[in-house]
Short mmCIF file of C-alpha atoms in Angstrom, two decimals:
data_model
loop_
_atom_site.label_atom_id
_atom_site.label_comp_id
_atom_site.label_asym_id
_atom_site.label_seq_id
_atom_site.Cartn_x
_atom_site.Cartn_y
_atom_site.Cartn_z
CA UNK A 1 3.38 -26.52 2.21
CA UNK A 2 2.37 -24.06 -0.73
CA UNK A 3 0.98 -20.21 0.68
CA UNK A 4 -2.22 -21.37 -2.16
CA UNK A 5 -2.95 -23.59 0.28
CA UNK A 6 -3.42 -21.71 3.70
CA UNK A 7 -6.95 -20.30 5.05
CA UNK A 8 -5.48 -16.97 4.24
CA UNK A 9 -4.45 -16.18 0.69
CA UNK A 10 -1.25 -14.19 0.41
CA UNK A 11 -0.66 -10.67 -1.05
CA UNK A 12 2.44 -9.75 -1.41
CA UNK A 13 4.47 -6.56 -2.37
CA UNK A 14 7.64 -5.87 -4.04
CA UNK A 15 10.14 -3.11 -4.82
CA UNK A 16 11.71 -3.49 -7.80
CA UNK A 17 14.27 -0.97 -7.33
CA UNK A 18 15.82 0.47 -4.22
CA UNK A 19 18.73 2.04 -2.50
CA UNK A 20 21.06 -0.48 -3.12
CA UNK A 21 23.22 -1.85 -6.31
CA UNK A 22 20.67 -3.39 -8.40
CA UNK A 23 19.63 -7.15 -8.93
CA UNK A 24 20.90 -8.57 -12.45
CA UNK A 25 17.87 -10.00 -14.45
CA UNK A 26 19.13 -13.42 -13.20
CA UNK A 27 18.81 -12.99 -9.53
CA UNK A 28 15.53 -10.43 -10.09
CA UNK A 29 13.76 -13.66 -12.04
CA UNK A 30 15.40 -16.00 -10.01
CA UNK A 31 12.74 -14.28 -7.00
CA UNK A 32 10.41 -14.15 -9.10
CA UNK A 33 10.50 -17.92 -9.63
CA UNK A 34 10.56 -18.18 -5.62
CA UNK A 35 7.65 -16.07 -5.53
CA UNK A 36 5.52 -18.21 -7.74
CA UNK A 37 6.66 -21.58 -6.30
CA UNK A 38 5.10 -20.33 -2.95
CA UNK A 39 1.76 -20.07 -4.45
CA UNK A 40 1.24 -16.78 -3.56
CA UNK A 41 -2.52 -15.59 -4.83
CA UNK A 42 -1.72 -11.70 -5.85
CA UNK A 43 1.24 -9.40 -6.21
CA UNK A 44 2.01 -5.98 -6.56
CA UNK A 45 5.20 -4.41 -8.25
CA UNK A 46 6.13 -1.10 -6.62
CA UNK A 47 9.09 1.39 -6.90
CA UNK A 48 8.89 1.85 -10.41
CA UNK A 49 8.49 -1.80 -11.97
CA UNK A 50 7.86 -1.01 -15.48
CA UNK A 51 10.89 0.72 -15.92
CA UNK A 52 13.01 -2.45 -15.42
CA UNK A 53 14.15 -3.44 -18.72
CA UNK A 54 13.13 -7.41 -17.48
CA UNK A 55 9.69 -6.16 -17.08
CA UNK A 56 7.98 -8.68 -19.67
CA UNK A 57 10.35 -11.47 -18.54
CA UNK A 58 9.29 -10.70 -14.99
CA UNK A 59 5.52 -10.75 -15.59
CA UNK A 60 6.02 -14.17 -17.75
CA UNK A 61 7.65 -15.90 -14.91
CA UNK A 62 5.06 -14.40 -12.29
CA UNK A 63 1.89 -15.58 -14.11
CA UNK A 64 3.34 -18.17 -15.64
CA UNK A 65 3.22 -19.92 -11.67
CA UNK A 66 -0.44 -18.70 -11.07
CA UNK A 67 0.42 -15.12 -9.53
CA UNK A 68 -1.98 -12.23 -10.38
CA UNK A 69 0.01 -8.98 -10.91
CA UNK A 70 -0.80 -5.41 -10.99
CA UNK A 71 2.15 -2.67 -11.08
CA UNK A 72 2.23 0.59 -9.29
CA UNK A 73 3.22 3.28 -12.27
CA UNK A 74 4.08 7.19 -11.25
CA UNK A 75 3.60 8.24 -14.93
CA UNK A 76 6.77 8.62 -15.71
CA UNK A 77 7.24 9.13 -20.02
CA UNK A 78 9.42 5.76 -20.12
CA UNK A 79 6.80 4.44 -18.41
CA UNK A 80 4.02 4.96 -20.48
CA UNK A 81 6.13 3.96 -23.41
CA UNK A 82 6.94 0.51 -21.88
CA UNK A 83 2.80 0.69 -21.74
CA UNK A 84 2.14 1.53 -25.46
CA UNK A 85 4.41 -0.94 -26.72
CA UNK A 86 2.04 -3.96 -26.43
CA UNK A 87 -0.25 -5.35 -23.89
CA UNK A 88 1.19 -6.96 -20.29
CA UNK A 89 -0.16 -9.62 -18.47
CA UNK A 90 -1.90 -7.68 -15.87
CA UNK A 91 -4.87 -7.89 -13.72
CA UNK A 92 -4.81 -3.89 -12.86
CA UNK A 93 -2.15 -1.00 -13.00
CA UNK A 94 -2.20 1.77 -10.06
CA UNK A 95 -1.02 5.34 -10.88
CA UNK A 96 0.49 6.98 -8.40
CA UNK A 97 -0.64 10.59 -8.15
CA UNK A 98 2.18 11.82 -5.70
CA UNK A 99 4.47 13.16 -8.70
CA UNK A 100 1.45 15.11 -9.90
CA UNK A 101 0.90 16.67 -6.07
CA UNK A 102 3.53 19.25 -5.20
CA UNK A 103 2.86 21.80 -1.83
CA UNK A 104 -0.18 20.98 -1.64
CA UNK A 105 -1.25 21.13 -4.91
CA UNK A 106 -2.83 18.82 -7.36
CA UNK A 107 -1.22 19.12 -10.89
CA UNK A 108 -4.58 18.13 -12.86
CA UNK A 109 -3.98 19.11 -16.43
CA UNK A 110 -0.96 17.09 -16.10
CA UNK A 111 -2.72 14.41 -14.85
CA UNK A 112 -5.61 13.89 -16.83
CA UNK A 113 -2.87 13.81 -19.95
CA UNK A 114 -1.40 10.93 -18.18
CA UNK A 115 -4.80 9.59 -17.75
CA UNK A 116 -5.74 9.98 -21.30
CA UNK A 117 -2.91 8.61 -22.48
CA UNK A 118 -3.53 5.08 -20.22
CA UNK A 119 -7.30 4.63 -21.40
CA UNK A 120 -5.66 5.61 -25.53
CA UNK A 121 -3.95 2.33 -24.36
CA UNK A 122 -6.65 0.50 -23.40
CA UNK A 123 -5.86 0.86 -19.91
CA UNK A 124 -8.08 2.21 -16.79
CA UNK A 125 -6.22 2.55 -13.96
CA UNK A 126 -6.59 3.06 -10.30
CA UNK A 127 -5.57 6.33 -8.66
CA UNK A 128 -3.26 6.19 -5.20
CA UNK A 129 -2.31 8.08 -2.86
CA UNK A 130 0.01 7.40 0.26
CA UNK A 131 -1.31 9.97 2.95
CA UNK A 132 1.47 12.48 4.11
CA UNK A 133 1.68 15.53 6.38
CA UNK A 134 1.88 17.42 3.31
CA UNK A 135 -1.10 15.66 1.21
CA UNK A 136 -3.43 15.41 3.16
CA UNK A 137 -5.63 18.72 2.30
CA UNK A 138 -5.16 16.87 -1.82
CA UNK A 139 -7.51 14.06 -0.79
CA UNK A 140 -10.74 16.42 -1.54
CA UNK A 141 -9.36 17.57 -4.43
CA UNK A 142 -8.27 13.92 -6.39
CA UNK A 143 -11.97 12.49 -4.96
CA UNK A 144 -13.12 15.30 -7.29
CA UNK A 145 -11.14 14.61 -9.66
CA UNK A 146 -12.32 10.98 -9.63
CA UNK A 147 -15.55 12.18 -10.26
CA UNK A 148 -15.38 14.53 -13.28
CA UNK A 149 -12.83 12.19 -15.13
CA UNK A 150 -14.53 8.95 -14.51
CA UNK A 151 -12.05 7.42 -12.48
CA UNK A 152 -13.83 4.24 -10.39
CA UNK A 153 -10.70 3.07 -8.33
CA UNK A 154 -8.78 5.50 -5.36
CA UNK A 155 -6.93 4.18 -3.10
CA UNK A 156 -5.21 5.60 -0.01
CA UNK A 157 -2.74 3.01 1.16
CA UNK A 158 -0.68 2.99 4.07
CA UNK A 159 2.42 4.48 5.02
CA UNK A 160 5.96 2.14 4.14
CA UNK A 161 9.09 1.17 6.05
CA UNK A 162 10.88 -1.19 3.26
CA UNK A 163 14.28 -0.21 2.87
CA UNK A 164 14.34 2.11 5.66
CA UNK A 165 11.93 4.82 4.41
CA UNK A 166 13.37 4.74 1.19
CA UNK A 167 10.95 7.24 -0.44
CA UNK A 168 9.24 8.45 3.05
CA UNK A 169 10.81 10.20 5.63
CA UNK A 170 9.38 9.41 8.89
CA UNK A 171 8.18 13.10 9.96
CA UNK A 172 6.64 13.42 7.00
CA UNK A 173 4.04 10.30 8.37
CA UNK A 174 0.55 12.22 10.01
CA UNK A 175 0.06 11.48 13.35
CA UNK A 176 -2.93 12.47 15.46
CA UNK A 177 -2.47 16.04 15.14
CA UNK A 178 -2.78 16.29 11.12
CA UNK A 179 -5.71 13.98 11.77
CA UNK A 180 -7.59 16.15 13.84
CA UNK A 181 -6.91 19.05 11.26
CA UNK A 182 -7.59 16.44 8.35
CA UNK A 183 -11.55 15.68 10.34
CA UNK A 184 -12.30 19.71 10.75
CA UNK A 185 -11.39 19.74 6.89
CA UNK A 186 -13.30 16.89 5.70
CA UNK A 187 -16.42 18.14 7.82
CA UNK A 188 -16.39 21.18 5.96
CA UNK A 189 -16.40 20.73 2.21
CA UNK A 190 -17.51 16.55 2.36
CA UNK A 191 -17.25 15.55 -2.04
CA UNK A 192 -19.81 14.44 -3.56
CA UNK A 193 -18.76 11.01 -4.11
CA UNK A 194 -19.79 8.69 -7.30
CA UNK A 195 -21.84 5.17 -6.70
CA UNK A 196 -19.37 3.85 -8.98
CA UNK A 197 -16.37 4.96 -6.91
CA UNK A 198 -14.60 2.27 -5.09
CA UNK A 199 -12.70 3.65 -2.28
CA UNK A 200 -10.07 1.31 -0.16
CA UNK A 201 -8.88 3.54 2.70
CA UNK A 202 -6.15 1.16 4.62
CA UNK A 203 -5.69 3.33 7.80
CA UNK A 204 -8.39 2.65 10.11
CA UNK A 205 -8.85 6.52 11.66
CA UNK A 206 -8.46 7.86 7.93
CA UNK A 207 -11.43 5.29 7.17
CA UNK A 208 -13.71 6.59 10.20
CA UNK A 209 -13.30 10.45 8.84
CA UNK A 210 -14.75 9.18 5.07
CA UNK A 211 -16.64 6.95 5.16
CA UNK A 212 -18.76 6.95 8.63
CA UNK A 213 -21.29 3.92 9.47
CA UNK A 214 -19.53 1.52 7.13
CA UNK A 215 -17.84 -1.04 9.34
CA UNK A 216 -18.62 -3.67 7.31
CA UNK A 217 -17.01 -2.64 4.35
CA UNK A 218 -13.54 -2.63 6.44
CA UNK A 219 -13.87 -6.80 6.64
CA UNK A 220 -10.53 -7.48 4.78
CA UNK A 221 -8.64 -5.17 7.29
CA UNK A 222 -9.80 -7.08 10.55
CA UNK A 223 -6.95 -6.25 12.14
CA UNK A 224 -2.75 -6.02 11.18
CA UNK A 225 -2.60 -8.79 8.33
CA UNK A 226 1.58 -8.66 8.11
CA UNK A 227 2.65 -12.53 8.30
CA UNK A 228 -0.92 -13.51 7.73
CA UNK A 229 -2.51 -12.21 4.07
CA UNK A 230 0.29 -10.15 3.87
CA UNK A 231 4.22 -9.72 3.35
CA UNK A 232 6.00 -7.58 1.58
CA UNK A 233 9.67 -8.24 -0.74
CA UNK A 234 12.05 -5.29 -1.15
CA UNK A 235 14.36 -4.47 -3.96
CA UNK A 236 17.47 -7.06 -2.53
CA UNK A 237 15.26 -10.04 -2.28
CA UNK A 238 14.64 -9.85 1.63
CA UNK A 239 10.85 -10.80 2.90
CA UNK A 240 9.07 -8.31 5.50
CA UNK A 241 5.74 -9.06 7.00
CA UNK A 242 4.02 -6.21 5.43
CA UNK A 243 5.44 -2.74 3.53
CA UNK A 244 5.28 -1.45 7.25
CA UNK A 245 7.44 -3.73 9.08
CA UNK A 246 10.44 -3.09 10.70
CA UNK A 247 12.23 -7.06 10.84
CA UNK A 248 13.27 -8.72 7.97
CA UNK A 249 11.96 -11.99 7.75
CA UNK A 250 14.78 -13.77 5.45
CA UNK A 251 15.78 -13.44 2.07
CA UNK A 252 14.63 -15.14 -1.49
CA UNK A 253 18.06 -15.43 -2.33
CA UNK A 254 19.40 -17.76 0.16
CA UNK A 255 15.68 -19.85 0.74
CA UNK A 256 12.70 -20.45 -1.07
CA UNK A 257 9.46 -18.27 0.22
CA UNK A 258 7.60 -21.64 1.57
CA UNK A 259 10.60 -21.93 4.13
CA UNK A 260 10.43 -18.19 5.29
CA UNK A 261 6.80 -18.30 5.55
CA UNK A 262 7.04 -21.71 8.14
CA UNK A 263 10.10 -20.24 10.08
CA UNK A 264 10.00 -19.19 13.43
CA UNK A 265 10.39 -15.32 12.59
CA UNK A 266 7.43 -15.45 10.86
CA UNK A 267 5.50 -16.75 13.82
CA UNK A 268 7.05 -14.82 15.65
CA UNK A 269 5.52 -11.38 14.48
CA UNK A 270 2.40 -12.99 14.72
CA UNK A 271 2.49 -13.28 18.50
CA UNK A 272 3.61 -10.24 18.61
CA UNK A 273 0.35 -9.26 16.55
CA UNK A 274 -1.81 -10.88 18.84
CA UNK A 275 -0.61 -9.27 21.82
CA UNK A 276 -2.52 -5.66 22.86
CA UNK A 277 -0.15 -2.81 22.58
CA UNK A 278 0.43 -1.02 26.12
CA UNK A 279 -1.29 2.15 24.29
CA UNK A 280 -4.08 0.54 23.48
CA UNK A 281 -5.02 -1.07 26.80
CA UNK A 282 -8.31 -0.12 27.84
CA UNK A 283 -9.92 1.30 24.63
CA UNK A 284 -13.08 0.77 23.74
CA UNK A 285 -12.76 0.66 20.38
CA UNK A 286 -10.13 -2.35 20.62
CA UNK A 287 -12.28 -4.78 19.19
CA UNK A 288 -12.62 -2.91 16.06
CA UNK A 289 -9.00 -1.33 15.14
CA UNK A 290 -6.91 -4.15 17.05
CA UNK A 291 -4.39 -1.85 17.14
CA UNK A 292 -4.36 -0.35 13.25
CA UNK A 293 -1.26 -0.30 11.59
CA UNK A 294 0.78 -2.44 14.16
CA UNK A 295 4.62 -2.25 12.59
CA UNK A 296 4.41 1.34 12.41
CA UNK A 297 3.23 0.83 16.00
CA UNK A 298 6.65 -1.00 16.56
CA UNK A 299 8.72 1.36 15.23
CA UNK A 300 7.52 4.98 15.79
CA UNK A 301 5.00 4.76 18.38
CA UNK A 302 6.95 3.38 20.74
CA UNK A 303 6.87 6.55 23.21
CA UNK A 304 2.87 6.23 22.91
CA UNK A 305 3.05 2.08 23.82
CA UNK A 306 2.83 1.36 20.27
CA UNK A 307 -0.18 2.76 19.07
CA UNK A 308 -1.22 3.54 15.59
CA UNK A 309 0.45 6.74 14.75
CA UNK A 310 -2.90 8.51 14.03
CA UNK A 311 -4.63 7.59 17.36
CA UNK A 312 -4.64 9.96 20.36
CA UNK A 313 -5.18 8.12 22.92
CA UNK A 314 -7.40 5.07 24.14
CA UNK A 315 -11.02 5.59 23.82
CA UNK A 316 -13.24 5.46 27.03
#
């Protein structure tokens, strides 16, 4: 059965380069073929996807099966040039601020040149953001940058396994702690925020710091979506439940992504999903969080029963 025709649409992530020897073009849009056979509603190219020299052949092959695409950039020059050489088949492009963030600083001259450069281009992009230890005090700073330079989209997604912390080592993830110091911030120099700003915050505790009494805004994160809405592809083909899971599901070069989605691994994570971590037992806030981010759970909150790493401790 196609993934177009499940309750739950499918989002799905991909690395386009990683640790390992590359993919030739013919394996890369061999996946990509896979990808679109499955039906899969939206994807999004990460790990520096426009500087693949199969970029356009990728994107051709993607939509060309029904997929939207956006790409992650980190406004790199060779990026930007692949960008001014002609319009790409793309439903949104993400720039990632963390090369223009350094020690806790954000590098805005440098980024409002990349930004000009995008809109010269006709493009308007989306700022993100993956919270670290050592970001966290730039948040307040790129929400006013969003504001004087017109930018509409910030994101703040959540933290990634893939190929083992490729780009992330683990004690650089917040936990509780840098939370606590993160809320004492936040409550004392709030941003005025735009109307027009559209914020997705993925981690549920980050959420409940910025943007208080808005539970209904959080509907399409009711609860871990990894092997549900979505999975995530890393740069050798192999399928994940989400950016943040631990297991490997299978790979797109030995099966087609129908056959991964309907195996038993797959299902598998979903039990595990639906069963309350030991940390969370008890909380009264349950209901709401289900757990948050559930593979980071797995794999580094094991000593706290698998809680999300940013929660302290069950809530009476």
């Amino acid at each position: 059965m196609s993934l177009d025709l499940l309750d739950t649409p499918v989002r799905l992530t991909w690395d386009i380069h990683g640790p390992g020897p590359p993919l030739t073009d013919g394996e890369l849009l061999a996946i990509a073929g896979r990808i679109a056979a499955g039906g899969v509603f939206f994807v999004t190219l990460e790990e520096r996807p426009l500087a693949h020299p199969a970029i356009r052949e990728l994107l051709a092959t993607l939509t060309a099966g029904g997929c939207q695409v956006q790409v992650v950039c980190a406004g790199s020059e060779p990026e930007l040039v692949v960008l001014a050489a002609g319009p790409l088949p793309l439903v949104a492009l993400q720039l990632d601020v963390a090369a223009f963030v350094a020690h806790g600083t954000l590098a805005e001259a440098r980024l409002r040149d990349t930004l000009h450069r995008l809109r010269q281009d006709g493009i308007e992009p989306s700022l993100c953001l993956t919270p670290l230890k050592s970001n966290l005090t730039v948040i307040t700073k790129l929400l006013a940058f969003c504001r004087e330079a017109g930018v509409h989209r910030f994101k703040l997604p959540n933290a990634r396994i893939g190929d083992t912390f490729q780009s992330i080592p683990p004690a650089q993830l917040p936990r509780w702690p840098e939370l606590a110091a993160f809320r004492e911030e936040w409550a004392r120099q709030v941003p005025e925020l735009p109307g027009s700003l559209q914020l997705e915050i993925h981690d549920r505790f980050l959420w409940e710091i910025m943007t208080p009494d808005c539970e209904q805004a959080r509907s399409e994160y009711g609860g871990c979506q990894a092997a549900n809405s979505l999975g995530h592809v890393d740069a050798s083909g192999s399928v994940y439940a989400c950016a943040a899971w631990p297991d490997a599901l299978g790979s797109l070069r030995d099966a087609t992504l129908d056959e991964i989605w309907q195996s038993p691994r797959r299902l598998a994570v979903r039990a595990r999903i639906d069963q309350v971590p030991a940390g969370c037992l008890g909380c009264r806030d349950y209901p709401l969080c289900l757990g948050g981010c559930r593979g980071l759970g797995e794999i580094l909150g094991q000593a706290d029963g698998g809680r999300d790493l940013m929660c302290r401790a069950p809530r009476d």
